[in-house]
Amino acid sequence: MARGIAPRRPAKTGRHERAKISSLGKPSKTTGPTGPSQAGGLRPSAARKGYNPLASERVREILARLDQLYPEATCALTHRSAWELLVATILSAQSTDANVNRMTPDLFRKYPTVADFAALTPEQLEPDVRSTGFFRNKSKSVVGAAKMIVSEYCGQVPDDMGRLLTLPGVARKTANVVLGTWFRKANGVVVDTHVTRISRRLELTKNTDAPKIEQDLIKVIPQDKWILFAHQIIWHGRKLCIARRPKCVDCPLENICHAADKTWSTVEIHKGAKA
């Protein structure tokens, strides 16, 4: 955990402590909340008075705490080129990055170039990617993308959203991963299951559809943070804000999070903040 951020612990009585709030909706100095600053919770009686989950001050506070927690967050998929990242991202759907990283070294040794993949049939690739699940569809996507890159783009992975979306198996999430991680282009925000879940818990969106969530995040997150924000949220989803039982007691964002499925809270729970 980042230096200077100490997790809050439950009271010995077993009861959840409640932060005392000033008239501005910030914890008073007597509560001593942890974290980079004291922006956060609201009393039950003040929960809907002046509370705006999308307020610029609150969004800046979320970003500041994520920066302290994960200052160097980046894509967890192992890759050495735009093509390897594209393949790994396609294979990671409905799988884990750890699982993909276990099998891609052998895959890329066996087929070192885009042209090697383009020379295959999907059926030939299937045994090599079986462990990632949905291997038939993924094989079709990878081989189809390779063939198009060789025939349409001179063997080079396109570096713009429009052309990336023409490739088989590539939707905005995959395109944003490649553009942001490899080309350092902030065309959008990567929205995976972690980003979906945590953005809803933090009340940055009420949508469940990835394209709509992305548009909501684009409106409130500064563009120069789009790439890093997604990586930080993904890391946060793996380390603390896990799906079934989030580790709220250890989370430095706890006192600015009102999620309905929190496991421990010092602030009011909002029923609409659902993962």
Short mmCIF file of C-alpha atoms in Angstrom, two decimals:
data_model
loop_
_atom_site.label_atom_id
_atom_site.label_comp_id
_atom_site.label_asym_id
_atom_site.label_seq_id
_atom_site.Cartn_x
_atom_site.Cartn_y
_atom_site.Cartn_z
CA MET A 1 0.00 0.00 0.00
CA ALA A 2 1.24 3.47 -0.80
CA ARG A 3 3.17 5.32 1.90
CA GLY A 4 1.07 7.72 3.87
CA ILE A 5 -2.22 5.86 3.31
CA ALA A 6 -3.16 3.83 6.39
CA PRO A 7 -6.30 1.68 6.21
CA ARG A 8 -9.12 2.40 8.60
CA ARG A 9 -10.02 -0.38 11.07
CA PRO A 10 -13.41 -1.30 12.56
CA ALA A 11 -14.20 -0.19 16.07
CA LYS A 12 -13.78 -2.81 18.80
CA THR A 13 -17.48 -2.54 19.56
CA GLY A 14 -18.21 -4.00 16.15
CA ARG A 15 -20.23 -0.95 15.16
CA HIS A 16 -19.43 1.07 12.10
CA GLU A 17 -18.09 4.47 13.01
CA ARG A 18 -19.79 7.47 11.41
CA ALA A 19 -17.82 10.46 10.21
CA LYS A 20 -18.91 13.79 11.69
CA ILE A 21 -19.70 16.25 8.93
CA SER A 22 -19.22 19.97 8.72
CA SER A 23 -21.77 22.25 7.07
CA LEU A 24 -19.82 21.92 3.81
CA GLY A 25 -20.30 18.15 3.72
CA LYS A 26 -16.66 17.35 4.65
CA PRO A 27 -15.57 15.33 7.69
CA SER A 28 -14.70 17.48 10.67
CA LYS A 29 -11.15 17.47 12.01
CA THR A 30 -12.25 15.43 15.02
CA THR A 31 -12.96 12.35 12.92
CA GLY A 32 -9.44 12.01 11.53
CA PRO A 33 -10.27 10.11 8.31
CA THR A 34 -7.37 8.62 6.44
CA GLY A 35 -6.39 9.47 2.90
CA PRO A 36 -4.85 12.37 1.00
CA SER A 37 -7.57 14.78 2.08
CA GLN A 38 -10.81 14.92 4.01
CA ALA A 39 -13.39 15.14 1.23
CA GLY A 40 -16.03 12.49 1.61
CA GLY A 41 -19.05 11.30 3.49
CA LEU A 42 -22.40 12.82 4.30
CA ARG A 43 -24.62 12.34 7.32
CA PRO A 44 -27.80 10.32 6.68
CA SER A 45 -29.87 13.46 7.01
CA ALA A 46 -27.66 15.27 4.49
CA ALA A 47 -27.23 12.43 2.01
CA ARG A 48 -29.18 14.04 -0.80
CA LYS A 49 -28.69 17.69 0.18
CA GLY A 50 -26.06 19.14 -2.09
CA TYR A 51 -24.41 15.77 -2.69
CA ASN A 52 -23.25 15.41 -6.28
CA PRO A 53 -21.24 12.24 -7.01
CA LEU A 54 -19.96 13.83 -10.22
CA ALA A 55 -18.78 17.07 -8.60
CA SER A 56 -15.36 18.04 -9.90
CA GLU A 57 -13.97 18.21 -6.34
CA ARG A 58 -15.04 14.63 -5.63
CA VAL A 59 -13.71 13.32 -8.95
CA ARG A 60 -10.36 15.04 -8.30
CA GLU A 61 -10.25 13.41 -4.87
CA ILE A 62 -10.89 9.96 -6.35
CA LEU A 63 -8.12 10.49 -8.90
CA ALA A 64 -5.70 11.79 -6.26
CA ARG A 65 -6.19 8.74 -4.08
CA LEU A 66 -5.82 6.39 -7.02
CA ASP A 67 -2.59 8.19 -7.94
CA GLN A 68 -1.23 7.55 -4.46
CA LEU A 69 -2.28 3.92 -4.51
CA TYR A 70 -1.25 3.01 -8.06
CA PRO A 71 1.10 5.67 -9.47
CA GLU A 72 2.59 3.37 -12.10
CA ALA A 73 -0.39 1.19 -13.00
CA THR A 74 -0.22 -0.22 -16.50
CA CYS A 75 -1.61 -3.06 -18.58
CA ALA A 76 -1.00 -6.45 -16.95
CA LEU A 77 -0.92 -8.33 -20.26
CA THR A 78 2.60 -9.35 -21.27
CA HIS A 79 3.50 -8.05 -24.74
CA ARG A 80 6.41 -6.79 -26.84
CA SER A 81 4.52 -5.22 -29.75
CA ALA A 82 1.17 -3.78 -30.71
CA TRP A 83 0.30 -7.08 -32.37
CA GLU A 84 1.11 -9.15 -29.28
CA LEU A 85 -0.96 -6.77 -27.16
CA LEU A 86 -3.86 -7.00 -29.60
CA VAL A 87 -3.78 -10.81 -29.53
CA ALA A 88 -3.45 -10.95 -25.75
CA THR A 89 -6.38 -8.56 -25.30
CA ILE A 90 -8.60 -10.59 -27.62
CA LEU A 91 -7.68 -13.76 -25.72
CA SER A 92 -8.30 -12.14 -22.32
CA ALA A 93 -12.06 -11.87 -22.89
CA GLN A 94 -13.85 -14.10 -20.35
CA SER A 95 -10.44 -15.16 -19.05
CA THR A 96 -7.82 -13.73 -16.71
CA ASP A 97 -4.70 -11.79 -17.59
CA ALA A 98 -2.67 -14.29 -15.55
CA ASN A 99 -4.03 -17.18 -17.60
CA VAL A 100 -3.33 -15.38 -20.89
CA ASN A 101 0.19 -14.48 -19.76
CA ARG A 102 0.91 -18.14 -19.03
CA MET A 103 0.17 -19.25 -22.58
CA THR A 104 1.18 -16.32 -24.83
CA PRO A 105 4.98 -16.76 -24.53
CA ASP A 106 4.73 -20.21 -26.14
CA LEU A 107 2.17 -18.91 -28.63
CA PHE A 108 4.42 -16.08 -29.84
CA ARG A 109 7.45 -18.34 -30.00
CA LYS A 110 5.50 -20.69 -32.22
CA TYR A 111 4.10 -17.87 -34.38
CA PRO A 112 6.53 -14.92 -34.12
CA THR A 113 4.93 -12.54 -36.65
CA VAL A 114 1.56 -11.30 -37.83
CA ALA A 115 2.21 -13.09 -41.12
CA ASP A 116 2.63 -16.39 -39.26
CA PHE A 117 -0.84 -15.99 -37.75
CA ALA A 118 -2.28 -14.87 -41.09
CA ALA A 119 -1.07 -18.12 -42.67
CA LEU A 120 -3.15 -20.20 -40.25
CA THR A 121 -6.72 -21.38 -40.31
CA PRO A 122 -8.75 -20.83 -37.13
CA GLU A 123 -8.85 -24.59 -36.63
CA GLN A 124 -5.05 -24.73 -36.58
CA LEU A 125 -4.87 -22.07 -33.88
CA GLU A 126 -7.58 -23.51 -31.64
CA PRO A 127 -5.39 -25.99 -29.71
CA ASP A 128 -2.94 -23.21 -28.83
CA VAL A 129 -5.58 -20.92 -27.27
CA ARG A 130 -7.97 -23.52 -25.86
CA SER A 131 -7.01 -22.73 -22.26
CA THR A 132 -8.38 -19.19 -22.50
CA GLY A 133 -11.95 -20.34 -23.13
CA PHE A 134 -14.25 -19.57 -26.07
CA PHE A 135 -11.29 -20.69 -28.14
CA ARG A 136 -13.17 -21.19 -31.41
CA ASN A 137 -14.42 -17.61 -31.57
CA LYS A 138 -11.09 -16.26 -30.36
CA SER A 139 -9.21 -18.26 -33.00
CA LYS A 140 -11.45 -16.83 -35.71
CA SER A 141 -10.88 -13.31 -34.41
CA VAL A 142 -7.09 -13.58 -34.11
CA VAL A 143 -6.60 -15.22 -37.50
CA GLY A 144 -9.10 -12.86 -39.12
CA ALA A 145 -7.38 -9.82 -37.61
CA ALA A 146 -3.97 -11.07 -38.75
CA LYS A 147 -5.17 -11.61 -42.32
CA MET A 148 -6.70 -8.13 -42.48
CA ILE A 149 -3.63 -6.46 -40.98
CA VAL A 150 -1.41 -8.17 -43.55
CA SER A 151 -3.69 -7.49 -46.52
CA GLU A 152 -5.06 -4.05 -45.62
CA TYR A 153 -2.50 -2.43 -43.33
CA CYS A 154 0.88 -3.68 -44.62
CA GLY A 155 1.38 -5.91 -41.60
CA GLN A 156 1.14 -3.05 -39.08
CA VAL A 157 -1.50 -2.77 -36.37
CA PRO A 158 -3.49 0.43 -37.07
CA ASP A 159 -3.00 3.27 -34.61
CA ASP A 160 -6.42 4.87 -34.85
CA MET A 161 -9.81 3.87 -33.51
CA GLY A 162 -11.66 3.75 -36.83
CA ARG A 163 -9.32 1.28 -38.48
CA LEU A 164 -8.86 -0.84 -35.36
CA LEU A 165 -12.62 -1.33 -35.18
CA THR A 166 -12.59 -2.85 -38.67
CA LEU A 167 -10.56 -5.81 -37.39
CA PRO A 168 -12.40 -9.03 -36.49
CA GLY A 169 -12.85 -9.43 -32.75
CA VAL A 170 -11.99 -5.81 -31.96
CA ALA A 171 -14.51 -3.61 -30.16
CA ARG A 172 -13.87 -0.36 -28.29
CA LYS A 173 -12.44 -2.01 -25.18
CA THR A 174 -9.75 -3.85 -27.13
CA ALA A 175 -9.07 -0.83 -29.31
CA ASN A 176 -8.70 1.42 -26.27
CA VAL A 177 -6.26 -1.03 -24.66
CA VAL A 178 -4.04 -1.06 -27.75
CA LEU A 179 -4.27 2.68 -28.40
CA GLY A 180 -3.68 3.67 -24.80
CA THR A 181 -1.09 1.13 -23.71
CA TRP A 182 1.00 0.81 -26.88
CA PHE A 183 0.41 3.99 -28.85
CA ARG A 184 -0.22 6.24 -25.81
CA LYS A 185 -3.30 7.70 -27.46
CA ALA A 186 -6.22 8.62 -25.21
CA ASN A 187 -9.17 8.02 -27.51
CA GLY A 188 -11.41 6.70 -24.78
CA VAL A 189 -11.56 4.81 -21.50
CA VAL A 190 -11.12 1.05 -21.28
CA VAL A 191 -14.28 -0.43 -19.78
CA ASP A 192 -13.92 -3.99 -18.54
CA THR A 193 -15.70 -5.77 -15.70
CA HIS A 194 -13.59 -4.03 -13.04
CA VAL A 195 -14.19 -0.56 -14.49
CA THR A 196 -17.89 -1.31 -14.83
CA ARG A 197 -18.24 -2.51 -11.26
CA ILE A 198 -16.16 0.17 -9.54
CA SER A 199 -17.44 3.09 -11.61
CA ARG A 200 -20.95 2.14 -10.54
CA ARG A 201 -19.90 1.71 -6.91
CA LEU A 202 -18.31 5.16 -6.97
CA GLU A 203 -21.46 6.59 -8.64
CA LEU A 204 -19.54 7.81 -11.67
CA THR A 205 -22.16 6.11 -13.83
CA LYS A 206 -25.55 4.45 -13.46
CA ASN A 207 -25.30 2.55 -16.72
CA THR A 208 -24.52 -1.13 -17.18
CA ASP A 209 -23.72 -1.02 -20.91
CA ALA A 210 -19.99 -0.59 -21.61
CA PRO A 211 -20.30 2.05 -24.39
CA LYS A 212 -22.59 4.17 -22.21
CA ILE A 213 -20.30 3.77 -19.21
CA GLU A 214 -17.37 4.91 -21.33
CA GLN A 215 -19.25 8.02 -22.42
CA ASP A 216 -20.15 8.80 -18.80
CA LEU A 217 -16.53 8.48 -17.71
CA ILE A 218 -15.26 10.58 -20.61
CA LYS A 219 -17.49 13.41 -19.38
CA VAL A 220 -16.06 13.51 -15.85
CA ILE A 221 -12.48 12.19 -16.12
CA PRO A 222 -9.92 14.59 -17.67
CA GLN A 223 -8.61 13.26 -20.99
CA ASP A 224 -5.02 13.20 -19.79
CA LYS A 225 -6.16 10.69 -17.14
CA TRP A 226 -8.18 8.36 -19.34
CA ILE A 227 -5.42 5.81 -19.88
CA LEU A 228 -4.05 5.73 -16.34
CA PHE A 229 -7.49 5.86 -14.70
CA ALA A 230 -8.60 2.65 -16.39
CA HIS A 231 -5.42 0.81 -15.37
CA GLN A 232 -5.72 2.10 -11.80
CA ILE A 233 -9.34 1.02 -11.50
CA ILE A 234 -8.49 -2.43 -12.89
CA TRP A 235 -5.66 -2.81 -10.35
CA HIS A 236 -7.98 -1.58 -7.60
CA GLY A 237 -10.58 -4.14 -8.63
CA ARG A 238 -8.04 -6.94 -8.31
CA LYS A 239 -6.43 -5.83 -5.06
CA LEU A 240 -9.18 -4.25 -2.93
CA CYS A 241 -12.51 -3.53 -4.61
CA ILE A 242 -13.16 -7.14 -5.54
CA ALA A 243 -16.51 -8.26 -6.84
CA ARG A 244 -18.14 -10.42 -4.18
CA ARG A 245 -16.58 -9.12 -1.00
CA PRO A 246 -14.73 -5.81 -1.37
CA LYS A 247 -12.04 -5.10 1.22
CA CYS A 248 -13.62 -1.81 2.29
CA VAL A 249 -11.84 -1.71 5.65
CA ASP A 250 -8.49 -1.53 3.83
CA CYS A 251 -9.59 0.87 1.10
CA PRO A 252 -8.31 4.49 1.12
CA LEU A 253 -11.36 5.48 -0.96
CA GLU A 254 -13.77 4.15 1.66
CA ASN A 255 -14.98 7.46 3.09
CA ILE A 256 -15.88 8.83 -0.35
CA CYS A 257 -17.62 5.64 -1.46
CA HIS A 258 -21.30 5.04 -0.68
CA ALA A 259 -21.69 1.71 -2.51
CA ALA A 260 -24.67 -0.42 -1.57
CA ASP A 261 -22.59 -3.60 -1.34
CA LYS A 262 -19.82 -2.28 0.91
CA THR A 263 -18.65 -4.71 3.57
CA TRP A 264 -17.85 -1.93 6.05
CA SER A 265 -18.62 1.77 6.00
CA THR A 266 -18.10 5.05 7.82
CA VAL A 267 -20.50 6.90 5.52
CA GLU A 268 -24.10 6.50 4.47
CA ILE A 269 -24.88 3.75 1.96
CA HIS A 270 -26.66 4.78 -1.24
CA LYS A 271 -29.01 2.12 -2.57
CA GLY A 272 -28.47 3.29 -6.16
CA ALA A 273 -24.70 2.72 -6.00
CA LYS A 274 -24.75 -0.89 -7.08
CA ALA A 275 -22.05 -2.89 -8.79
#
